[in-house]
Amino acid sequence: MTGTPNNSGKTVLVCCGTGCLANNSMEIYKELKKRVEALGPGFAVRPVLKTTGCNGLCEKGPIVNILPDDIFYCRVRVSDVDEIFEKTILRGEVIERLLYLDTSTGRRVRSHKESEFYRRQLKIALRNIGQIDPASIDDYIERGGYNALKKALFEMSPELVISEIERSGLRGRGGAGFPTGYKWRQCKRVNSFPKYVVCNGDEGDPGAFMDRSIMEGDPHSVIEGMIIGAYAVGSKKGFIYIRDEYSLAVRNVSKAIEDAYSRGFLGRGIMGSGFNFDVEVVRGGGAFVCGESTALMASIEGRVGEPRVKYIRSTEKGLWGQPTVLNNVETWANVPVIIDRGADWFAAIGTDRSKGTKVFSLVGKVKNTGLIEVPMGITLREIIFDIGGGITGNGKFKAVQTGGPSGGCIPEALLDLPVDFDSLDRAGSMMGSGGMIVMDETTCMVEVARYYLKFLSEESCGKCTPCREGIRRMLEILEDICAGRGQEGDLELLLELSETVKEASLCGLGKTAPNPVLTTIKYFESEYLAHIRDKRCPAGVCRKLTSYRINTDLCRGCGLCAKKCPAGAISGKPGAPHIIDVSSCIVCGTCREVCRFNAVEVIGGRSE
Amino acid sequence: MRVIIDGKECEAGYGEYILDVARRNGIHIPTLCHSGALPGQGSCRLCIVEVAEAGKKKVVVSCLYPITGEIEVTTNSERIYRMRRNIVRLLAARAPSGEFIKKLREEYGIPEETRFKVDEKEKCILCGLCVRACEEIGLSAISTVNRGTTKKVAPPFEEPPEDCIGCASCAYVCPTGAIEVQEFEGKRVIWNRAFELLKCAGCGRYFITRQQYEYIKNKHGIDMKEPLCDRCRQKSTAEKLIHLL
Ligand SMILES: Cc1cc2nc3c(=O)[nH]c(=O)nc-3n(C[C@H](O)[C@H](O)[C@H](O)COP(=O)(O)O)c2cc1C
Ligand code: SF4
Ligand code: SF4
Ligand code: SF4
Ligand code: FES
């Protein structure tokens, strides 16, 4: 495989998203830069070097992408720089070992775009990410950026912008899937000024990083969306609320705002029109609950980031009691594309009631993890097995958790469920902001429920009784069940408390918090019963309810388990079946993991 | 405008809260975090009711749900009763002592808690009234700290609060008697801070802290040449203070 022999017009993109940066990609960029700068004057066309935002493939990073050949290198190390520069950048040769490994075929592909992981995706919100330098407004403009704004300002009335967004069917990507156009219309209708537009970049779901990627990798798409939204509803002031830990996102968004001002996309008389709009960055309060709309607004106003009872919509009384449109980062990033390409184009993608695409962070026990953007209506099976490449280590699929900490677990029987707002809701889970965690058979579903309730009990703001006290007691029951102290009646009590927490809590956190419990009870009840009645954890996770035994038929006596056991609980002669001394075993599961012959079996019912 | 509450037709002003309309019509809805002078924060959720509007049913807190259209309210359906009972059970499991909670528990027929671990000493149900009272006085000497299950009411850094004037309004509004106030030898101790008490120029009883006396004099320009009690001591002063604002 050789590319074009000359080096003319090569662009080298080095991913500098948070994930790649953590793996030293800035060093790679600097080293490449040194080499480019050292090139003699004889070079007519110099390679252009750029840093980009997160490619969504953090696990395969640092990533270096060489255009126009689209050679895509993964897990690049600083020590690879010389070779990349000499061979690929200067001579157009491909370095096989650095290419993207397509797990579905086992072959290395020249561009990740040829892989199954990429081909099934459709990039709208992530359209520019990894392709442009987020610090360069020219890169954004070159790819059609700010065209939509021009079109909105000079060819469309605010009314027309709103009806276009309505017709597109765009629904909020921050969790609840509220129709965006309708929200804007409600705000436009209220005759009270000033009005505000706000971008929710709090992204508190542990493990989620879709909004971060957009803010880091394509900040102008969010800003352009907000200007268009502000024009539509009649707002002159916007805020971008960014989670405090997201320092790179803060930096990139701030830089983009500065550049947008200097090019006349923000400020007075935008693009020569009569429209004025200012926007500023606000750093988040840090708690998960700060992403909730009323808490977020309280936080912007400088008050404690706690939710408030609100029976009047924010579009009527939001920030400082004024009409406010709050949308999620991804929602805003979709707006320019819809205006640019038209509502019909967008509405043709997706399902009947969920249009367009959704970005997910696909993680857990799948071969390919990372950020993906897929058309609504794709099935879970397609995401997990085609894009995700199936379960790691050829394990067996057990459940997929969607929707963030208060989402639900969906079992194998529902794998053909189309992924859209309503189907996920009906399954007892939710779209949430797009977390997707794949679990295999080594996962205990009771433990999963316990894990999420623990998180939620810590993140509940503690203001209202059902959420604060209800989650605490549900957690207490789950902890009991996992520790072998489950009682008859616990399931019924969990269900009853779930109802109260769901219905009577003040804000969305409490109203969704029981989902992990409800879905695991609904789809994996027998696992609960095994814990409660038989004092057995079928997955071999809950230590108090698990013991291991070596199957003498399968054991070859290799002794690996005995060597690795931290408690020294395994004995046996080489070549002969080994034995676990249950009384000294600490149930860490090491033996089960290391055995190459699957001879270590899980048996429940460790006597108390 | 007309609304129906538990089958009864009631007259309501636009934007009026369900709770107020219900009370005016003799319909009892239990409340906890709502008190006359310190309107609802919507945190205890005891006052939940079911609202049917345009064919859709939802659960709302009556202390803060404004009536803006034709609605039908059910304050004590089976579902509401079940959930309210659970809320009382949860509150009782959190703070079992205190007369108020005991009474509620009896009212809802909730047996002694056996399933959950209970802290017998805890009294605070985190209704937030004390914080609201102090805020209303203009001091905010105490606030809620932490999140989730570790949330509690405390002065800044959990040290004797600097801004506190020892008025004990917080203790007065607390429905469960969770805030300790001690008085002895001309001193009042609250939030681990001791305040000097002044004697009433009339009857000679200790009744007001020096800081409270100064605060009322300075901040509110009330002419009190000498401290005078109006008999009910802390109770009425607190009330008065709240009323003044
Ligand atoms: C506990 C909680 C946390 C939330 N966190 C976020 C968040 O991090 N980002 C976000 O966009 N929306 C979050 N939301 C949803 C917001 O309240 C709000 O619905 C959303 O930002 C509206 O934007 P959209 O219509 O574009 O989705 C959260 C909601 C709750 C209840
Ligand atoms: S539901 Fe939970 S997070 Fe929301 S206000 Fe109540 S305690 Fe706070
Ligand atoms: S005693 Fe008065 S000033 Fe002190 S905390 Fe209580 S309400 Fe606030
Ligand atoms: S101390 Fe009393 S008033 Fe304050 S939150 Fe606790 S129960 Fe409510
Ligand atoms: S009285 Fe309404 S929520 Fe507490």
PDB file of N, CA, C and O and ligand atoms in Angstrom, chain B residues 30-34 41-47 61-63, ligand 5:
ATOM      1  N   PRO B  30     -52.373  17.906  54.669  1.00  0.00           N
ATOM      2  CA  PRO B  30     -51.268  18.047  55.623  1.00  0.00           C
ATOM      3  C   PRO B  30     -50.077  18.784  54.992  1.00  0.00           C
ATOM      4  O   PRO B  30     -49.797  18.614  53.804  1.00  0.00           O
ATOM      5  N   THR B  31     -49.423  19.607  55.781  1.00  0.00           N
ATOM      6  CA  THR B  31     -48.234  20.306  55.293  1.00  0.00           C
ATOM      7  C   THR B  31     -47.166  20.227  56.360  1.00  0.00           C
ATOM      8  O   THR B  31     -47.445  19.935  57.517  1.00  0.00           O
ATOM      9  N   LEU B  32     -45.957  20.509  55.938  1.00  0.00           N
ATOM     10  CA  LEU B  32     -44.865  20.454  56.886  1.00  0.00           C
ATOM     11  C   LEU B  32     -43.876  21.590  56.652  1.00  0.00           C
ATOM     12  O   LEU B  32     -43.524  22.312  57.559  1.00  0.00           O
ATOM     13  N   CYS B  33     -43.466  21.773  55.420  1.00  0.00           N
ATOM     14  CA  CYS B  33     -42.462  22.796  55.155  1.00  0.00           C
ATOM     15  C   CYS B  33     -43.101  24.142  54.838  1.00  0.00           C
ATOM     16  O   CYS B  33     -42.435  25.084  54.481  1.00  0.00           O
ATOM     17  N   HIS B  34     -44.414  24.188  54.944  1.00  0.00           N
ATOM     18  CA  HIS B  34     -45.128  25.411  54.627  1.00  0.00           C
ATOM     19  C   HIS B  34     -45.655  25.997  55.923  1.00  0.00           C
ATOM     20  O   HIS B  34     -46.275  25.310  56.714  1.00  0.00           O
ATOM     21  N   GLN B  41     -41.804  25.894  50.307  1.00  0.00           N
ATOM     22  CA  GLN B  41     -40.565  25.686  49.571  1.00  0.00           C
ATOM     23  C   GLN B  41     -40.725  24.445  48.716  1.00  0.00           C
ATOM     24  O   GLN B  41     -39.897  24.146  47.888  1.00  0.00           O
ATOM     25  N   GLY B  42     -41.808  23.721  48.988  1.00  0.00           N
ATOM     26  CA  GLY B  42     -42.068  22.525  48.190  1.00  0.00           C
ATOM     27  C   GLY B  42     -41.091  21.421  48.451  1.00  0.00           C
ATOM     28  O   GLY B  42     -40.785  20.633  47.567  1.00  0.00           O
ATOM     29  N   SER B  43     -40.574  21.328  49.668  1.00  0.00           N
ATOM     30  CA  SER B  43     -39.546  20.325  49.901  1.00  0.00           C
ATOM     31  C   SER B  43     -40.045  19.084  50.636  1.00  0.00           C
ATOM     32  O   SER B  43     -39.546  18.003  50.394  1.00  0.00           O
ATOM     33  N   CYS B  44     -41.031  19.225  51.522  1.00  0.00           N
ATOM     34  CA  CYS B  44     -41.417  18.043  52.298  1.00  0.00           C
ATOM     35  C   CYS B  44     -42.272  17.076  51.473  1.00  0.00           C
ATOM     36  O   CYS B  44     -42.238  15.888  51.676  1.00  0.00           O
ATOM     37  N   ARG B  45     -43.023  17.598  50.538  1.00  0.00           N
ATOM     38  CA  ARG B  45     -43.875  16.849  49.606  1.00  0.00           C
ATOM     39  C   ARG B  45     -45.066  16.170  50.281  1.00  0.00           C
ATOM     40  O   ARG B  45     -45.711  15.310  49.686  1.00  0.00           O
ATOM     41  N   LEU B  46     -45.361  16.563  51.508  1.00  0.00           N
ATOM     42  CA  LEU B  46     -46.475  15.963  52.225  1.00  0.00           C
ATOM     43  C   LEU B  46     -47.808  16.414  51.640  1.00  0.00           C
ATOM     44  O   LEU B  46     -48.808  15.700  51.697  1.00  0.00           O
ATOM     45  N   CYS B  47     -47.812  17.600  51.062  1.00  0.00           N
ATOM     46  CA  CYS B  47     -49.064  18.204  50.615  1.00  0.00           C
ATOM     47  C   CYS B  47     -49.425  17.809  49.184  1.00  0.00           C
ATOM     48  O   CYS B  47     -50.207  18.491  48.544  1.00  0.00           O
ATOM     49  N   VAL B  61     -47.438  19.442  44.213  1.00  0.00           N
ATOM     50  CA  VAL B  61     -47.540  19.880  45.613  1.00  0.00           C
ATOM     51  C   VAL B  61     -48.529  21.033  45.677  1.00  0.00           C
ATOM     52  O   VAL B  61     -48.394  22.020  44.961  1.00  0.00           O
ATOM     53  N   SER B  62     -49.536  20.895  46.533  1.00  0.00           N
ATOM     54  CA  SER B  62     -50.619  21.882  46.559  1.00  0.00           C
ATOM     55  C   SER B  62     -50.153  23.229  47.097  1.00  0.00           C
ATOM     56  O   SER B  62     -50.717  24.253  46.762  1.00  0.00           O
ATOM     57  N   CYS B  63     -49.093  23.242  47.899  1.00  0.00           N
ATOM     58  CA  CYS B  63     -48.660  24.506  48.493  1.00  0.00           C
ATOM     59  C   CYS B  63     -48.065  25.454  47.461  1.00  0.00           C
ATOM     60  O   CYS B  63     -47.911  26.640  47.725  1.00  0.00           O
TER      61      CYS B  63
HETATM   62  S1  FES C   5     -46.037  21.736  52.471  1.00  0.00           S
HETATM   63 FE1  FES C   5     -46.024  21.575  50.334  1.00  0.00          FE
HETATM   64  S2  FES C   5     -44.178  20.556  49.945  1.00  0.00           S
HETATM   65 FE2  FES C   5     -44.078  20.850  52.080  1.00  0.00          FE
END
